[in-house]
């Protein structure tokens, strides 16, 4: 005969809570997302996200009432960005459904129009936009002139890991870029890949001019500087060009990756993992390798201080930093999320090369402080005087 277990009221309540929690985790995704906009639900269904990932989905859309009320009064938001217009329209579908009272005016612009032009206009007493994107290279200028709105009232800033700038008050990362060595898998075996960045130049697979170097050193060499310091970086650059005789290439990163797939050289230093993944999915023989640590940048955004639609900007940023915003961005343009709960293999290109390894994050502050010093090392080699 089975035993009868009598629980105290406290234990019974605890058990009931545990059972309820387990039921929530095993609910089918549709039940867990009943309040989602249809646009977000379509992304969740397309990616087949499990119910556990959907916990706290709706709570991430709570925002201080004064910010929301301010956004209602403003009724619009101006954004200059680098997203392709078609990607942008689909990406923000859920935002428009949640906040139909905010009319978003989006313009795709180059780096100068996104970052420098708004600052110059601000100093002249004009506003060309409300929401700033891609401001990494000019962030010190914004700070100098106190031109960035404090990001109070944006609760989802807490979703950014500290190692990716989560403690910042005036700017925020919104997506990650992982830069490492790309290589042709038909020409290079995994056993021949360098174990550390310092081993790269001595690797036979990448010596004697078999390695192409991309000039965008702010994305890859600066994080190496930030992690290993000046002395290491001096030796590393010298080894690249003198010992390994690396090719100095002036093509863009995407073009170099295509040439790599065609077999023009064995490797490219460096390129973004999500671009390597896209090319490999098309059948190109390309791989991605981070040596002893991964090189990471983020796309940084901010709101102009006193901008006419600053509250709407905070509502948009809060949405963009939610799981809904991050996963929408990932789904439509492939950008790895910065959200702390989304540092998962399915959202990270080549997770076996990134997750679990140390990282070196190129913050805007590192960019401002380190780049002038780095250029003094780099230019003599790149310009041909060494």
Coordinates of C-alpha atoms in Angstrom, one line a residue:
X1 CA 0.0 0.0 0.0
X2 CA 1.4 3.4 -0.9
X3 CA 2.3 6.0 1.7
X4 CA 0.3 9.1 2.1
X5 CA 2.3 12.2 2.5
X6 CA 0.8 15.1 4.5
X7 CA 2.3 18.5 3.7
X8 CA 2.3 21.5 5.9
X9 CA 0.5 24.5 4.4
X10 CA 3.9 26.2 3.7
X11 CA 5.3 23.2 2.0
X12 CA 2.1 22.7 0.0
X13 CA 2.3 26.3 -1.3
X14 CA 6.0 25.8 -2.2
X15 CA 5.2 22.6 -4.0
X16 CA 2.3 24.2 -5.9
X17 CA 4.6 27.0 -6.9
X18 CA 7.2 24.6 -8.2
X19 CA 4.6 22.7 -10.2
X20 CA 3.3 25.9 -11.6
X21 CA 6.8 27.0 -12.6
X22 CA 7.4 23.7 -14.3
X23 CA 4.1 23.9 -16.2
X24 CA 5.1 27.4 -17.5
X25 CA 8.4 26.0 -18.8
X26 CA 6.6 23.2 -20.6
X27 CA 3.8 25.3 -22.1
X28 CA 3.9 25.4 -25.9
X29 CA 5.4 28.6 -27.3
X30 CA 2.0 29.8 -28.6
X31 CA 0.5 29.9 -25.0
X32 CA 3.6 31.7 -23.7
X33 CA 3.3 34.5 -26.3
X34 CA -0.4 35.2 -26.3
X35 CA 0.2 39.0 -25.8
X36 CA 2.9 39.3 -28.5
X37 CA 2.2 41.4 -31.6
X38 CA 1.7 39.2 -34.6
X39 CA 4.9 40.6 -36.1
X40 CA 6.9 39.3 -33.2
X41 CA 5.0 36.0 -33.1
X42 CA 6.0 35.4 -36.7
X43 CA 9.7 35.7 -35.9
X44 CA 9.3 33.5 -32.9
X45 CA 7.6 30.8 -35.0
X46 CA 10.1 31.1 -37.8
X47 CA 13.0 30.6 -35.4
X48 CA 11.1 27.9 -33.4
X49 CA 12.1 29.5 -30.1
X50 CA 11.3 27.4 -27.0
X51 CA 9.1 28.5 -24.2
X52 CA 12.0 28.9 -21.7
X53 CA 13.5 31.6 -23.9
X54 CA 10.2 33.5 -23.8
X55 CA 10.0 34.0 -20.1
X56 CA 9.9 37.6 -19.1
X57 CA 9.1 38.5 -22.7
X58 CA 6.3 40.9 -21.9
X59 CA 7.8 42.3 -18.7
X60 CA 10.7 43.7 -20.8
X61 CA 8.2 46.1 -22.3
X62 CA 7.4 47.9 -19.1
X63 CA 8.7 51.4 -19.2
X64 CA 8.3 54.4 -16.8
X65 CA 5.0 56.1 -17.3
X66 CA 6.5 59.6 -17.6
X67 CA 8.7 58.4 -20.5
X68 CA 5.7 56.7 -22.2
X69 CA 3.6 59.8 -21.7
X70 CA 6.3 62.0 -23.2
X71 CA 6.6 59.7 -26.2
X72 CA 2.8 59.9 -26.7
X73 CA 3.0 63.7 -26.7
X74 CA 5.9 63.7 -29.1
X75 CA 4.3 61.2 -31.5
X76 CA 7.3 60.7 -33.7
X77 CA 11.0 59.7 -33.9
X78 CA 13.8 60.4 -36.4
X79 CA 16.4 57.7 -36.8
X80 CA 19.4 57.7 -39.1
X81 CA 21.0 54.3 -39.5
X82 CA 22.8 51.7 -41.6
X83 CA 20.1 49.1 -41.8
X84 CA 18.9 48.5 -45.3
X85 CA 15.4 50.0 -45.7
X86 CA 13.7 46.7 -46.4
X87 CA 15.4 45.1 -43.4
X88 CA 14.5 48.0 -41.2
X89 CA 10.8 48.0 -42.1
X90 CA 10.4 44.3 -41.2
X91 CA 12.7 44.5 -38.2
X92 CA 10.6 47.2 -36.5
X93 CA 7.2 45.7 -37.3
X94 CA 6.7 44.6 -33.7
X95 CA 7.7 48.0 -32.4
X96 CA 5.2 49.8 -34.6
X97 CA 2.5 47.4 -33.4
X98 CA 3.3 48.0 -29.8
X99 CA 3.7 51.7 -30.1
X100 CA 1.4 52.8 -32.9
X101 CA 1.4 56.4 -31.6
X102 CA 5.1 56.8 -32.5
X103 CA 5.6 57.5 -36.2
X104 CA 9.2 56.6 -37.1
X105 CA 11.0 58.5 -39.8
X106 CA 14.0 56.4 -40.9
X107 CA 16.9 57.4 -43.3
X108 CA 19.7 55.2 -44.3
X109 CA 22.9 57.3 -44.2
X110 CA 26.7 57.0 -44.3
X111 CA 28.9 57.2 -41.3
X112 CA 29.4 61.0 -41.4
X113 CA 25.7 61.7 -41.7
X114 CA 24.9 59.3 -38.9
X115 CA 27.5 60.5 -36.4
X116 CA 29.3 63.8 -37.2
X117 CA 26.6 65.8 -39.0
X118 CA 24.2 65.6 -36.0
X119 CA 26.9 66.8 -33.6
X120 CA 27.8 69.8 -35.8
X121 CA 24.1 70.7 -36.1
X122 CA 23.6 70.3 -32.4
X123 CA 26.4 72.7 -31.7
X124 CA 24.6 75.2 -34.0
X125 CA 21.4 74.8 -32.1
X126 CA 19.7 72.5 -34.7
X127 CA 18.5 68.9 -34.5
X128 CA 18.8 66.7 -37.7
X129 CA 17.8 63.5 -35.9
X130 CA 16.7 62.3 -32.5
X131 CA 18.2 58.8 -32.3
X132 CA 21.9 58.4 -33.1
X133 CA 23.5 55.3 -34.5
X134 CA 27.1 54.3 -35.2
X135 CA 28.6 56.9 -33.0
X136 CA 31.6 54.9 -31.8
X137 CA 34.2 57.0 -33.6
X138 CA 32.7 60.4 -32.4
X139 CA 31.5 59.5 -29.0
X140 CA 34.3 61.5 -27.2
X141 CA 33.2 64.6 -29.1
X142 CA 29.6 64.0 -27.9
X143 CA 30.8 63.6 -24.4
X144 CA 33.0 66.7 -24.6
X145 CA 30.0 68.9 -25.6
X146 CA 27.6 67.1 -23.2
X147 CA 25.5 66.3 -26.3
X148 CA 24.1 62.9 -25.2
X149 CA 20.8 62.5 -23.3
X150 CA 21.2 60.4 -20.1
X151 CA 19.6 57.0 -20.7
X152 CA 17.6 57.0 -17.5
X153 CA 14.1 55.5 -18.0
X154 CA 15.4 52.7 -20.3
X155 CA 15.1 49.6 -18.1
X156 CA 16.4 47.2 -20.6
X157 CA 19.9 48.7 -20.5
X158 CA 20.2 46.1 -17.7
X159 CA 20.2 43.4 -20.3
X160 CA 23.6 44.4 -21.6
X161 CA 26.5 42.4 -20.0
X162 CA 29.1 44.6 -18.2
X163 CA 31.8 43.3 -20.5
X164 CA 30.0 44.9 -23.4
X165 CA 29.5 48.3 -21.9
X166 CA 26.4 47.6 -19.7
X167 CA 27.4 50.2 -17.1
X168 CA 27.3 53.1 -19.5
X169 CA 24.8 55.9 -19.0
X170 CA 25.1 58.0 -22.2
X171 CA 25.5 55.4 -24.9
X172 CA 24.4 51.8 -25.5
X173 CA 25.5 48.9 -27.7
X174 CA 22.7 47.3 -29.6
X175 CA 24.4 44.5 -31.5
X176 CA 27.7 42.7 -31.5
X177 CA 30.3 42.0 -34.1
X178 CA 32.8 39.2 -33.6
X179 CA 36.0 39.6 -35.6
X180 CA 38.6 36.8 -36.1
X181 CA 40.6 35.0 -38.7
X182 CA 38.7 33.8 -41.7
X183 CA 40.3 31.0 -43.7
X184 CA 39.7 28.8 -46.8
X185 CA 38.8 25.4 -45.6
X186 CA 40.0 23.8 -48.9
X187 CA 43.5 25.3 -48.3
X188 CA 43.9 25.2 -44.5
X189 CA 43.3 22.3 -42.1
X190 CA 42.0 23.0 -38.7
X191 CA 45.1 21.4 -37.2
X192 CA 47.2 24.2 -38.8
X193 CA 45.3 27.0 -37.2
X194 CA 47.2 29.2 -34.7
X195 CA 46.5 28.5 -31.0
X196 CA 47.2 32.1 -30.0
X197 CA 47.3 35.4 -31.9
X198 CA 51.0 35.5 -31.4
X199 CA 51.4 32.2 -33.3
X200 CA 49.7 33.5 -36.4
X201 CA 52.7 34.9 -38.3
X202 CA 54.7 31.7 -37.7
X203 CA 52.0 29.4 -39.0
X204 CA 53.1 27.9 -42.4
X205 CA 49.5 28.0 -43.6
X206 CA 49.6 31.8 -43.3
X207 CA 53.2 32.7 -44.1
X208 CA 54.9 33.7 -47.3
X209 CA 52.1 36.1 -48.4
X210 CA 49.3 33.6 -47.9
X211 CA 47.5 35.9 -45.5
X212 CA 45.5 39.0 -46.6
X213 CA 45.2 41.9 -44.1
X214 CA 42.1 44.1 -44.0
X215 CA 42.8 47.8 -43.3
X216 CA 39.9 48.2 -40.8
X217 CA 42.2 47.8 -37.8
X218 CA 39.8 49.6 -35.5
X219 CA 37.7 46.4 -35.6
X220 CA 40.3 43.8 -35.0
X221 CA 43.8 45.1 -34.2
X222 CA 42.6 47.6 -31.6
X223 CA 40.9 44.8 -29.5
X224 CA 44.2 42.9 -29.7
X225 CA 46.0 46.1 -28.4
X226 CA 43.4 46.4 -25.7
X227 CA 43.9 42.8 -24.5
X228 CA 47.6 42.3 -24.9
X229 CA 49.1 45.8 -24.7
X230 CA 51.4 47.9 -26.8
X231 CA 54.6 45.8 -26.7
X232 CA 52.8 42.7 -27.9
X233 CA 51.0 44.7 -30.7
X234 CA 54.3 46.2 -31.9
X235 CA 55.8 42.6 -32.3
X236 CA 52.5 41.3 -33.8
X237 CA 52.4 43.9 -36.6
X238 CA 56.1 43.5 -37.4
X239 CA 55.7 39.7 -37.6
X240 CA 52.7 40.1 -39.9
X241 CA 54.4 42.2 -42.5
X242 CA 58.1 41.2 -42.1
X243 CA 57.9 37.6 -41.1
X244 CA 54.7 36.4 -42.7
X245 CA 54.8 38.9 -45.6
X246 CA 51.1 39.5 -45.3
X247 CA 49.3 41.1 -48.2
X248 CA 48.2 44.7 -47.7
X249 CA 44.7 44.7 -49.3
X250 CA 42.5 47.7 -49.8
X251 CA 39.3 45.9 -50.7
X252 CA 36.4 46.1 -48.3
X253 CA 35.9 43.3 -45.8
X254 CA 33.1 41.7 -47.8
X255 CA 35.1 41.7 -51.1
X256 CA 38.1 40.1 -49.3
X257 CA 35.8 37.4 -48.0
X258 CA 34.6 36.6 -51.5
X259 CA 38.2 36.5 -52.7
X260 CA 39.1 34.1 -49.9
X261 CA 36.3 31.8 -50.9
X262 CA 37.6 31.8 -54.4
X263 CA 41.1 30.7 -53.1
X264 CA 43.1 33.9 -53.8
X265 CA 44.8 33.5 -50.4
X266 CA 44.6 31.2 -47.4
X267 CA 43.2 33.6 -44.8
X268 CA 41.9 37.1 -44.1
X269 CA 42.7 39.0 -40.9
X270 CA 40.1 39.9 -39.9
X271 CA 36.4 39.6 -40.8
X272 CA 33.1 39.5 -39.0
X273 CA 31.8 36.1 -38.1
X274 CA 28.2 36.7 -39.3
X275 CA 29.5 37.5 -42.8
X276 CA 31.6 34.3 -42.9
X277 CA 28.5 32.4 -41.8
X278 CA 26.4 33.9 -44.6
X279 CA 29.0 33.0 -47.2
X280 CA 29.5 29.5 -45.9
X281 CA 25.7 28.9 -46.0
X282 CA 25.9 29.7 -49.7
X283 CA 28.4 26.8 -50.1
X284 CA 31.7 28.7 -50.0
X285 CA 34.7 26.9 -48.4
X286 CA 35.3 29.4 -45.6
X287 CA 35.8 29.0 -41.9
X288 CA 36.2 31.2 -38.9
X289 CA 38.8 31.0 -36.1
X290 CA 39.4 32.9 -33.0
X291 CA 42.8 32.1 -31.5
X292 CA 43.1 32.5 -27.7
X293 CA 40.5 35.2 -27.4
X294 CA 37.7 36.7 -29.6
X295 CA 37.7 40.3 -30.9
X296 CA 34.4 42.1 -30.3
X297 CA 32.9 45.4 -31.2
X298 CA 29.4 46.7 -30.9
X299 CA 27.3 49.2 -32.8
X300 CA 26.7 52.1 -30.3
X301 CA 23.7 54.3 -30.2
X302 CA 22.6 57.3 -28.2
X303 CA 20.0 60.1 -28.1
X304 CA 20.8 63.7 -28.6
X305 CA 20.4 65.8 -25.5
X306 CA 17.2 67.7 -25.5
X307 CA 16.1 66.2 -28.8
X308 CA 12.5 67.0 -29.7
X309 CA 11.6 63.3 -29.5
X310 CA 13.9 62.1 -26.8
X311 CA 11.2 60.2 -24.9
X312 CA 10.2 58.3 -28.1
X313 CA 13.9 57.6 -28.5
X314 CA 14.0 56.0 -25.1
X315 CA 10.9 53.9 -25.8
X316 CA 12.6 52.7 -29.1
X317 CA 15.9 51.9 -27.4
X318 CA 14.1 50.0 -24.6
X319 CA 12.4 47.9 -27.3
X320 CA 15.6 47.4 -29.3
X321 CA 17.3 46.0 -26.1
X322 CA 14.4 43.7 -25.3
X323 CA 14.5 40.0 -26.4
X324 CA 11.8 41.0 -29.0
X325 CA 13.9 43.8 -30.5
X326 CA 17.2 41.8 -30.4
X327 CA 15.7 38.7 -31.9
X328 CA 13.9 40.7 -34.6
X329 CA 17.2 42.4 -35.5
X330 CA 19.0 39.0 -35.6
X331 CA 16.3 37.5 -37.8
X332 CA 16.2 40.2 -40.4
X333 CA 19.9 41.2 -40.6
X334 CA 21.8 38.5 -38.9
X335 CA 23.3 40.7 -36.1
X336 CA 24.4 38.8 -33.0
X337 CA 22.4 40.0 -30.0
X338 CA 24.0 41.9 -27.1
X339 CA 21.2 40.8 -24.7
X340 CA 22.7 38.8 -21.8
X341 CA 20.1 36.0 -22.2
X342 CA 20.8 35.6 -25.9
X343 CA 24.5 34.7 -25.7
X344 CA 23.5 31.3 -27.0
X345 CA 24.9 29.1 -29.8
X346 CA 22.0 29.6 -32.1
X347 CA 22.4 33.4 -32.1
X348 CA 26.2 33.5 -32.3
X349 CA 28.1 32.8 -35.5
X350 CA 30.6 29.9 -35.0
X351 CA 29.8 29.5 -31.3
X352 CA 32.4 26.9 -30.9
X353 CA 35.0 29.6 -31.7
X354 CA 33.5 32.3 -29.4
X355 CA 31.5 31.0 -26.5
X356 CA 33.6 30.1 -23.5
X357 CA 36.6 32.0 -24.7
X358 CA 37.9 35.3 -23.3
X359 CA 36.9 38.3 -25.3
X360 CA 38.4 41.7 -25.9
X361 CA 35.7 44.3 -26.4
X362 CA 36.5 47.5 -28.3
X363 CA 34.6 50.1 -26.5
X364 CA 34.2 53.6 -27.8
X365 CA 36.5 54.8 -25.0
X366 CA 39.2 52.3 -26.2
X367 CA 38.7 53.6 -29.7
X368 CA 39.3 57.2 -28.7
X369 CA 42.2 56.5 -26.5
X370 CA 44.0 53.7 -28.3
X371 CA 43.5 54.4 -32.0
X372 CA 45.9 57.4 -32.3
X373 CA 48.7 55.4 -30.6
X374 CA 47.9 52.3 -32.7
X375 CA 48.1 54.3 -36.0
X376 CA 51.7 55.4 -35.1
X377 CA 52.6 51.7 -35.1
X378 CA 50.5 50.7 -38.1
X379 CA 51.1 53.4 -40.6
X380 CA 54.8 52.9 -41.2
X381 CA 54.1 49.3 -42.3
X382 CA 50.9 50.0 -44.2
X383 CA 52.3 53.1 -45.9
X384 CA 55.4 51.2 -47.0
X385 CA 58.1 53.0 -45.0
X386 CA 58.9 49.8 -43.1

